[in-house]
Amino acid sequence: MEILKQILTSDLGASFNDIAVLAFRVLLGIELFMVHGLKKFRLENGKKEIIPNPLGLPDKMNALVASFADLVVPFLIILGLGTRLAVLPTIGVTAIGYFVVHRKDSLEVRDVPFMYTLSLLLILALGAGKYSLDYYLLNHI
């Protein structure tokens, strides 16, 4: 339990910092879900989104990982539930997007996975903050 508490707890000090982390988490989670998660359901130009598979995983596993990263993880980020662990699959997906899928593209194209990766690494480093289910569950139950 102590190891779990160390992984999921973050002490950012001033309440302003906790509010800033909350706002950052919520806005990032909403953006990730709205822009990338919902693409998994809608058709564009009559075609379903093609999910890149640069690692050569079985197609169903690749689709499952990408869908989990863009559909489930954003809600865990918003709620602040298992946050540091939850961001790991999405960091993997966005980093692979940056370093593998878009490695030969222009900086303008590579910017999106780069910024998501940086943002998720910040959440990984800081944790969910005081206004999260992680904090509540570990300190009030």
Short mmCIF file of N, CA and C in Angstrom, two decimals:
data_model
loop_
_atom_site.label_atom_id
_atom_site.label_comp_id
_atom_site.label_asym_id
_atom_site.label_seq_id
_atom_site.Cartn_x
_atom_site.Cartn_y
_atom_site.Cartn_z
N MET A 1 0.83 -1.19 0.00
CA MET A 1 0.00 0.00 0.00
C MET A 1 0.87 1.26 0.00
N GLU A 2 2.00 1.22 0.71
CA GLU A 2 2.89 2.40 0.77
C GLU A 2 3.50 2.70 -0.61
N ILE A 3 3.87 1.66 -1.35
CA ILE A 3 4.42 1.87 -2.69
C ILE A 3 3.35 2.47 -3.59
N LEU A 4 2.14 1.96 -3.52
CA LEU A 4 1.03 2.50 -4.30
C LEU A 4 0.78 3.96 -3.95
N LYS A 5 0.84 4.27 -2.68
CA LYS A 5 0.64 5.64 -2.23
C LYS A 5 1.72 6.57 -2.79
N GLN A 6 2.97 6.10 -2.81
CA GLN A 6 4.07 6.91 -3.35
C GLN A 6 3.92 7.13 -4.85
N ILE A 7 3.43 6.12 -5.56
CA ILE A 7 3.26 6.24 -7.01
C ILE A 7 2.13 7.21 -7.35
N LEU A 8 1.04 7.16 -6.60
CA LEU A 8 -0.15 7.92 -6.97
C LEU A 8 -0.30 9.26 -6.26
N THR A 9 0.51 9.56 -5.27
CA THR A 9 0.39 10.80 -4.52
C THR A 9 1.33 11.84 -5.08
N SER A 10 0.86 13.08 -5.10
CA SER A 10 1.75 14.18 -5.48
C SER A 10 1.50 15.35 -4.54
N ASP A 11 2.56 15.99 -4.12
CA ASP A 11 2.47 17.14 -3.23
C ASP A 11 3.02 18.34 -3.98
N LEU A 12 2.13 19.11 -4.54
CA LEU A 12 2.55 20.24 -5.36
C LEU A 12 2.57 21.54 -4.58
N GLY A 13 2.25 21.50 -3.31
CA GLY A 13 2.34 22.69 -2.48
C GLY A 13 1.10 23.56 -2.53
N ALA A 14 1.22 24.75 -3.07
CA ALA A 14 0.16 25.76 -3.05
C ALA A 14 -1.11 25.24 -3.72
N SER A 15 -2.25 25.68 -3.20
CA SER A 15 -3.53 25.25 -3.76
C SER A 15 -3.68 25.71 -5.21
N PHE A 16 -3.07 26.84 -5.56
CA PHE A 16 -3.11 27.29 -6.96
C PHE A 16 -2.51 26.24 -7.89
N ASN A 17 -1.41 25.63 -7.46
CA ASN A 17 -0.77 24.59 -8.28
C ASN A 17 -1.69 23.39 -8.45
N ASP A 18 -2.41 23.04 -7.39
CA ASP A 18 -3.35 21.92 -7.49
C ASP A 18 -4.49 22.24 -8.44
N ILE A 19 -4.97 23.47 -8.41
CA ILE A 19 -6.03 23.89 -9.33
C ILE A 19 -5.50 23.91 -10.76
N ALA A 20 -4.26 24.37 -10.95
CA ALA A 20 -3.66 24.40 -12.28
C ALA A 20 -3.50 22.99 -12.84
N VAL A 21 -3.07 22.04 -12.00
CA VAL A 21 -2.93 20.65 -12.45
C VAL A 21 -4.30 20.07 -12.78
N LEU A 22 -5.30 20.37 -11.98
CA LEU A 22 -6.66 19.91 -12.26
C LEU A 22 -7.12 20.43 -13.62
N ALA A 23 -6.99 21.73 -13.85
CA ALA A 23 -7.42 22.33 -15.11
C ALA A 23 -6.65 21.72 -16.29
N PHE A 24 -5.35 21.58 -16.14
CA PHE A 24 -4.52 21.00 -17.19
C PHE A 24 -4.97 19.57 -17.51
N ARG A 25 -5.16 18.76 -16.45
CA ARG A 25 -5.60 17.37 -16.62
C ARG A 25 -6.93 17.29 -17.34
N VAL A 26 -7.90 18.07 -16.87
CA VAL A 26 -9.25 18.01 -17.44
C VAL A 26 -9.25 18.46 -18.89
N LEU A 27 -8.60 19.58 -19.17
CA LEU A 27 -8.59 20.10 -20.54
C LEU A 27 -7.84 19.17 -21.49
N LEU A 28 -6.73 18.61 -21.04
CA LEU A 28 -6.00 17.66 -21.87
C LEU A 28 -6.83 16.40 -22.13
N GLY A 29 -7.47 15.89 -21.10
CA GLY A 29 -8.31 14.70 -21.25
C GLY A 29 -9.47 14.93 -22.21
N ILE A 30 -10.12 16.08 -22.10
CA ILE A 30 -11.23 16.41 -23.01
C ILE A 30 -10.72 16.50 -24.44
N GLU A 31 -9.63 17.21 -24.64
CA GLU A 31 -9.06 17.37 -25.99
C GLU A 31 -8.67 16.03 -26.59
N LEU A 32 -8.01 15.21 -25.82
CA LEU A 32 -7.59 13.89 -26.30
C LEU A 32 -8.80 13.06 -26.71
N PHE A 33 -9.83 13.07 -25.89
CA PHE A 33 -11.03 12.29 -26.20
C PHE A 33 -11.77 12.85 -27.40
N MET A 34 -12.00 14.17 -27.41
CA MET A 34 -12.80 14.79 -28.47
C MET A 34 -12.10 14.71 -29.84
N VAL A 35 -10.82 14.95 -29.87
CA VAL A 35 -10.11 15.01 -31.15
C VAL A 35 -9.67 13.62 -31.62
N HIS A 36 -9.14 12.81 -30.73
CA HIS A 36 -8.59 11.53 -31.16
C HIS A 36 -9.49 10.34 -30.81
N GLY A 37 -10.15 10.38 -29.67
CA GLY A 37 -11.02 9.28 -29.29
C GLY A 37 -12.24 9.15 -30.17
N LEU A 38 -12.92 10.27 -30.39
CA LEU A 38 -14.15 10.22 -31.19
C LEU A 38 -13.88 9.88 -32.65
N LYS A 39 -12.65 10.10 -33.13
CA LYS A 39 -12.30 9.71 -34.51
C LYS A 39 -12.46 8.21 -34.72
N LYS A 40 -12.38 7.47 -33.65
CA LYS A 40 -12.49 6.01 -33.77
C LYS A 40 -13.91 5.60 -34.16
N PHE A 41 -14.89 6.51 -33.97
CA PHE A 41 -16.29 6.18 -34.23
C PHE A 41 -16.86 6.83 -35.49
N ARG A 42 -16.29 7.94 -35.91
CA ARG A 42 -16.90 8.65 -37.03
C ARG A 42 -16.18 8.35 -38.33
N LEU A 43 -16.93 8.52 -39.39
CA LEU A 43 -16.39 8.35 -40.73
C LEU A 43 -15.97 9.71 -41.26
N GLU A 44 -14.85 9.75 -41.94
CA GLU A 44 -14.42 10.96 -42.62
C GLU A 44 -14.27 10.63 -44.09
N ASN A 45 -14.98 11.38 -44.92
CA ASN A 45 -15.01 11.11 -46.36
C ASN A 45 -15.49 9.69 -46.64
N GLY A 46 -16.44 9.21 -45.81
CA GLY A 46 -17.00 7.89 -45.99
C GLY A 46 -16.11 6.74 -45.56
N LYS A 47 -14.96 7.06 -44.93
CA LYS A 47 -14.03 6.01 -44.53
C LYS A 47 -13.78 6.09 -43.03
N LYS A 48 -13.58 4.92 -42.44
CA LYS A 48 -13.22 4.83 -41.03
C LYS A 48 -11.74 5.19 -40.87
N GLU A 49 -11.37 5.71 -39.70
CA GLU A 49 -9.98 6.07 -39.44
C GLU A 49 -9.06 4.87 -39.61
N ILE A 50 -7.95 5.10 -40.26
CA ILE A 50 -6.92 4.06 -40.39
C ILE A 50 -5.93 4.28 -39.26
N ILE A 51 -5.79 3.28 -38.42
CA ILE A 51 -4.88 3.38 -37.27
C ILE A 51 -3.52 2.83 -37.71
N PRO A 52 -2.49 3.68 -37.69
CA PRO A 52 -1.16 3.20 -38.08
C PRO A 52 -0.71 2.04 -37.18
N ASN A 53 0.06 1.14 -37.76
CA ASN A 53 0.56 -0.01 -37.02
C ASN A 53 2.06 -0.18 -37.27
N PRO A 54 2.85 0.79 -36.79
CA PRO A 54 4.28 0.75 -37.11
C PRO A 54 5.05 -0.37 -36.42
N LEU A 55 4.49 -0.95 -35.38
CA LEU A 55 5.19 -2.02 -34.67
C LEU A 55 4.82 -3.41 -35.19
N GLY A 56 3.87 -3.45 -36.13
CA GLY A 56 3.47 -4.72 -36.71
C GLY A 56 2.71 -5.62 -35.77
N LEU A 57 1.98 -5.03 -34.84
CA LEU A 57 1.15 -5.82 -33.92
C LEU A 57 -0.01 -6.43 -34.68
N PRO A 58 -0.63 -7.49 -34.14
CA PRO A 58 -1.87 -7.97 -34.76
C PRO A 58 -2.87 -6.81 -34.83
N ASP A 59 -3.60 -6.73 -35.92
CA ASP A 59 -4.48 -5.58 -36.17
C ASP A 59 -5.45 -5.31 -35.03
N LYS A 60 -6.05 -6.37 -34.49
CA LYS A 60 -7.02 -6.16 -33.40
C LYS A 60 -6.34 -5.62 -32.15
N MET A 61 -5.15 -6.12 -31.85
CA MET A 61 -4.42 -5.64 -30.67
C MET A 61 -4.01 -4.18 -30.87
N ASN A 62 -3.55 -3.84 -32.05
CA ASN A 62 -3.16 -2.47 -32.36
C ASN A 62 -4.36 -1.52 -32.19
N ALA A 63 -5.50 -1.93 -32.74
CA ALA A 63 -6.71 -1.10 -32.62
C ALA A 63 -7.15 -0.99 -31.16
N LEU A 64 -7.03 -2.07 -30.41
CA LEU A 64 -7.41 -2.05 -29.00
C LEU A 64 -6.52 -1.09 -28.20
N VAL A 65 -5.22 -1.15 -28.41
CA VAL A 65 -4.30 -0.26 -27.69
C VAL A 65 -4.58 1.19 -28.04
N ALA A 66 -4.73 1.48 -29.33
CA ALA A 66 -4.99 2.86 -29.76
C ALA A 66 -6.34 3.35 -29.23
N SER A 67 -7.35 2.50 -29.26
CA SER A 67 -8.67 2.90 -28.75
C SER A 67 -8.64 3.11 -27.25
N PHE A 68 -7.98 2.24 -26.51
CA PHE A 68 -7.86 2.40 -25.07
C PHE A 68 -7.15 3.71 -24.74
N ALA A 69 -6.06 4.00 -25.46
CA ALA A 69 -5.27 5.20 -25.22
C ALA A 69 -6.07 6.47 -25.48
N ASP A 70 -6.98 6.44 -26.45
CA ASP A 70 -7.72 7.64 -26.85
C ASP A 70 -9.14 7.71 -26.30
N LEU A 71 -9.68 6.59 -25.83
CA LEU A 71 -11.07 6.58 -25.34
C LEU A 71 -11.19 6.39 -23.84
N VAL A 72 -10.39 5.53 -23.25
CA VAL A 72 -10.49 5.23 -21.82
C VAL A 72 -9.56 6.11 -21.00
N VAL A 73 -8.30 6.19 -21.42
CA VAL A 73 -7.31 6.96 -20.67
C VAL A 73 -7.73 8.41 -20.44
N PRO A 74 -8.33 9.10 -21.42
CA PRO A 74 -8.74 10.48 -21.14
C PRO A 74 -9.68 10.60 -19.94
N PHE A 75 -10.58 9.65 -19.76
CA PHE A 75 -11.49 9.71 -18.61
C PHE A 75 -10.74 9.45 -17.30
N LEU A 76 -9.77 8.55 -17.33
CA LEU A 76 -8.97 8.31 -16.14
C LEU A 76 -8.15 9.56 -15.79
N ILE A 77 -7.64 10.25 -16.81
CA ILE A 77 -6.90 11.49 -16.59
C ILE A 77 -7.82 12.55 -16.00
N ILE A 78 -8.99 12.71 -16.56
CA ILE A 78 -9.95 13.71 -16.08
C ILE A 78 -10.31 13.44 -14.62
N LEU A 79 -10.60 12.18 -14.31
CA LEU A 79 -10.98 11.82 -12.94
C LEU A 79 -9.77 11.81 -12.00
N GLY A 80 -8.60 11.69 -12.54
CA GLY A 80 -7.41 11.57 -11.70
C GLY A 80 -7.38 10.22 -11.02
N LEU A 81 -7.70 9.18 -11.75
CA LEU A 81 -7.80 7.83 -11.19
C LEU A 81 -6.67 6.96 -11.77
N GLY A 82 -5.75 6.55 -10.90
CA GLY A 82 -4.61 5.77 -11.36
C GLY A 82 -3.80 6.52 -12.40
N THR A 83 -3.73 7.81 -12.23
CA THR A 83 -3.27 8.72 -13.27
C THR A 83 -1.88 8.39 -13.81
N ARG A 84 -0.92 8.24 -12.94
CA ARG A 84 0.45 8.00 -13.41
C ARG A 84 0.55 6.69 -14.19
N LEU A 85 -0.18 5.70 -13.80
CA LEU A 85 -0.17 4.44 -14.53
C LEU A 85 -1.01 4.54 -15.80
N ALA A 86 -2.11 5.26 -15.72
CA ALA A 86 -3.04 5.36 -16.85
C ALA A 86 -2.42 6.05 -18.05
N VAL A 87 -1.55 7.05 -17.82
CA VAL A 87 -1.00 7.79 -18.95
C VAL A 87 0.03 7.00 -19.74
N LEU A 88 0.56 5.94 -19.19
CA LEU A 88 1.64 5.19 -19.84
C LEU A 88 1.27 4.68 -21.24
N PRO A 89 0.11 4.05 -21.44
CA PRO A 89 -0.20 3.58 -22.81
C PRO A 89 -0.32 4.73 -23.81
N THR A 90 -0.87 5.85 -23.37
CA THR A 90 -1.04 6.97 -24.28
C THR A 90 0.31 7.63 -24.57
N ILE A 91 1.19 7.68 -23.58
CA ILE A 91 2.55 8.17 -23.84
C ILE A 91 3.21 7.28 -24.90
N GLY A 92 3.02 5.98 -24.77
CA GLY A 92 3.57 5.05 -25.77
C GLY A 92 3.03 5.32 -27.16
N VAL A 93 1.72 5.49 -27.27
CA VAL A 93 1.10 5.73 -28.57
C VAL A 93 1.58 7.05 -29.16
N THR A 94 1.59 8.12 -28.36
CA THR A 94 1.99 9.42 -28.90
C THR A 94 3.48 9.47 -29.22
N ALA A 95 4.30 8.84 -28.39
CA ALA A 95 5.74 8.82 -28.67
C ALA A 95 6.05 8.01 -29.93
N ILE A 96 5.36 6.90 -30.13
CA ILE A 96 5.53 6.13 -31.36
C ILE A 96 5.06 6.95 -32.55
N GLY A 97 3.97 7.71 -32.36
CA GLY A 97 3.52 8.61 -33.42
C GLY A 97 4.59 9.61 -33.80
N TYR A 98 5.26 10.15 -32.80
CA TYR A 98 6.30 11.16 -33.05
C TYR A 98 7.56 10.55 -33.64
N PHE A 99 8.08 9.52 -32.98
CA PHE A 99 9.38 8.98 -33.37
C PHE A 99 9.34 7.99 -34.54
N VAL A 100 8.19 7.35 -34.78
CA VAL A 100 8.13 6.33 -35.82
C VAL A 100 7.22 6.75 -36.97
N VAL A 101 5.93 6.95 -36.66
CA VAL A 101 4.95 7.22 -37.71
C VAL A 101 5.26 8.52 -38.46
N HIS A 102 5.60 9.58 -37.72
CA HIS A 102 5.80 10.90 -38.34
C HIS A 102 7.27 11.32 -38.40
N ARG A 103 8.19 10.40 -38.27
CA ARG A 103 9.61 10.75 -38.18
C ARG A 103 10.13 11.51 -39.40
N LYS A 104 9.55 11.28 -40.55
CA LYS A 104 10.01 11.95 -41.77
C LYS A 104 9.12 13.14 -42.15
N ASP A 105 8.09 13.39 -41.37
CA ASP A 105 7.18 14.49 -41.67
C ASP A 105 7.77 15.82 -41.20
N SER A 106 7.14 16.89 -41.61
CA SER A 106 7.58 18.22 -41.21
C SER A 106 7.33 18.42 -39.71
N LEU A 107 7.98 19.43 -39.15
CA LEU A 107 7.78 19.74 -37.73
C LEU A 107 6.33 20.09 -37.43
N GLU A 108 5.65 20.70 -38.38
CA GLU A 108 4.24 21.06 -38.18
C GLU A 108 3.38 19.82 -37.97
N VAL A 109 3.67 18.77 -38.68
CA VAL A 109 2.91 17.51 -38.54
C VAL A 109 3.34 16.79 -37.26
N ARG A 110 4.62 16.79 -36.98
CA ARG A 110 5.15 16.09 -35.80
C ARG A 110 4.80 16.80 -34.50
N ASP A 111 4.39 18.05 -34.59
CA ASP A 111 4.11 18.85 -33.41
C ASP A 111 3.01 18.25 -32.53
N VAL A 112 1.96 17.72 -33.13
CA VAL A 112 0.83 17.21 -32.34
C VAL A 112 1.25 16.04 -31.44
N PRO A 113 1.84 14.97 -31.98
CA PRO A 113 2.23 13.90 -31.06
C PRO A 113 3.32 14.33 -30.08
N PHE A 114 4.17 15.26 -30.49
CA PHE A 114 5.21 15.77 -29.59
C PHE A 114 4.58 16.49 -28.39
N MET A 115 3.62 17.37 -28.65
CA MET A 115 2.99 18.14 -27.57
C MET A 115 2.16 17.23 -26.65
N TYR A 116 1.48 16.24 -27.23
CA TYR A 116 0.75 15.29 -26.38
C TYR A 116 1.71 14.50 -25.51
N THR A 117 2.81 14.06 -26.09
CA THR A 117 3.79 13.29 -25.31
C THR A 117 4.35 14.13 -24.17
N LEU A 118 4.73 15.37 -24.45
CA LEU A 118 5.23 16.26 -23.40
C LEU A 118 4.19 16.49 -22.31
N SER A 119 2.96 16.73 -22.71
CA SER A 119 1.89 16.99 -21.75
C SER A 119 1.64 15.78 -20.86
N LEU A 120 1.64 14.61 -21.46
CA LEU A 120 1.42 13.39 -20.69
C LEU A 120 2.61 13.08 -19.78
N LEU A 121 3.82 13.39 -20.25
CA LEU A 121 4.99 13.22 -19.39
C LEU A 121 4.94 14.15 -18.18
N LEU A 122 4.40 15.35 -18.37
CA LEU A 122 4.22 16.27 -17.24
C LEU A 122 3.25 15.68 -16.22
N ILE A 123 2.15 15.15 -16.69
CA ILE A 123 1.19 14.51 -15.78
C ILE A 123 1.83 13.31 -15.10
N LEU A 124 2.62 12.53 -15.83
CA LEU A 124 3.32 11.40 -15.23
C LEU A 124 4.25 11.88 -14.11
N ALA A 125 4.95 12.97 -14.34
CA ALA A 125 5.89 13.50 -13.34
C ALA A 125 5.17 14.11 -12.14
N LEU A 126 4.12 14.88 -12.38
CA LEU A 126 3.44 15.60 -11.30
C LEU A 126 2.39 14.77 -10.57
N GLY A 127 1.82 13.80 -11.25
CA GLY A 127 0.69 13.08 -10.69
C GLY A 127 -0.58 13.87 -10.90
N ALA A 128 -1.66 13.41 -10.31
CA ALA A 128 -2.97 14.02 -10.54
C ALA A 128 -3.22 15.23 -9.67
N GLY A 129 -2.45 15.41 -8.62
CA GLY A 129 -2.66 16.55 -7.74
C GLY A 129 -3.71 16.27 -6.67
N LYS A 130 -4.00 17.30 -5.91
CA LYS A 130 -4.88 17.18 -4.75
C LYS A 130 -6.34 16.97 -5.15
N TYR A 131 -6.75 17.55 -6.27
CA TYR A 131 -8.14 17.44 -6.69
C TYR A 131 -8.29 16.29 -7.68
N SER A 132 -8.20 15.09 -7.13
CA SER A 132 -8.27 13.89 -7.96
C SER A 132 -8.81 12.73 -7.13
N LEU A 133 -9.26 11.70 -7.81
CA LEU A 133 -9.68 10.49 -7.10
C LEU A 133 -8.49 9.78 -6.47
N ASP A 134 -7.32 9.88 -7.09
CA ASP A 134 -6.11 9.29 -6.48
C ASP A 134 -5.90 9.86 -5.09
N TYR A 135 -5.93 11.18 -4.98
CA TYR A 135 -5.70 11.85 -3.69
C TYR A 135 -6.79 11.47 -2.70
N TYR A 136 -8.04 11.52 -3.16
CA TYR A 136 -9.16 11.22 -2.26
C TYR A 136 -9.08 9.78 -1.75
N LEU A 137 -8.90 8.84 -2.65
CA LEU A 137 -8.88 7.44 -2.26
C LEU A 137 -7.72 7.09 -1.34
N LEU A 138 -6.57 7.71 -1.59
CA LEU A 138 -5.39 7.39 -0.79
C LEU A 138 -5.34 8.13 0.54
N ASN A 139 -6.10 9.20 0.68
CA ASN A 139 -6.04 9.99 1.90
C ASN A 139 -7.33 10.03 2.73
N HIS A 140 -8.42 9.53 2.18
CA HIS A 140 -9.68 9.61 2.91
C HIS A 140 -10.37 8.26 3.08
N ILE A 141 -9.76 7.22 2.60
CA ILE A 141 -10.38 5.90 2.76
C ILE A 141 -9.45 5.00 3.53
#
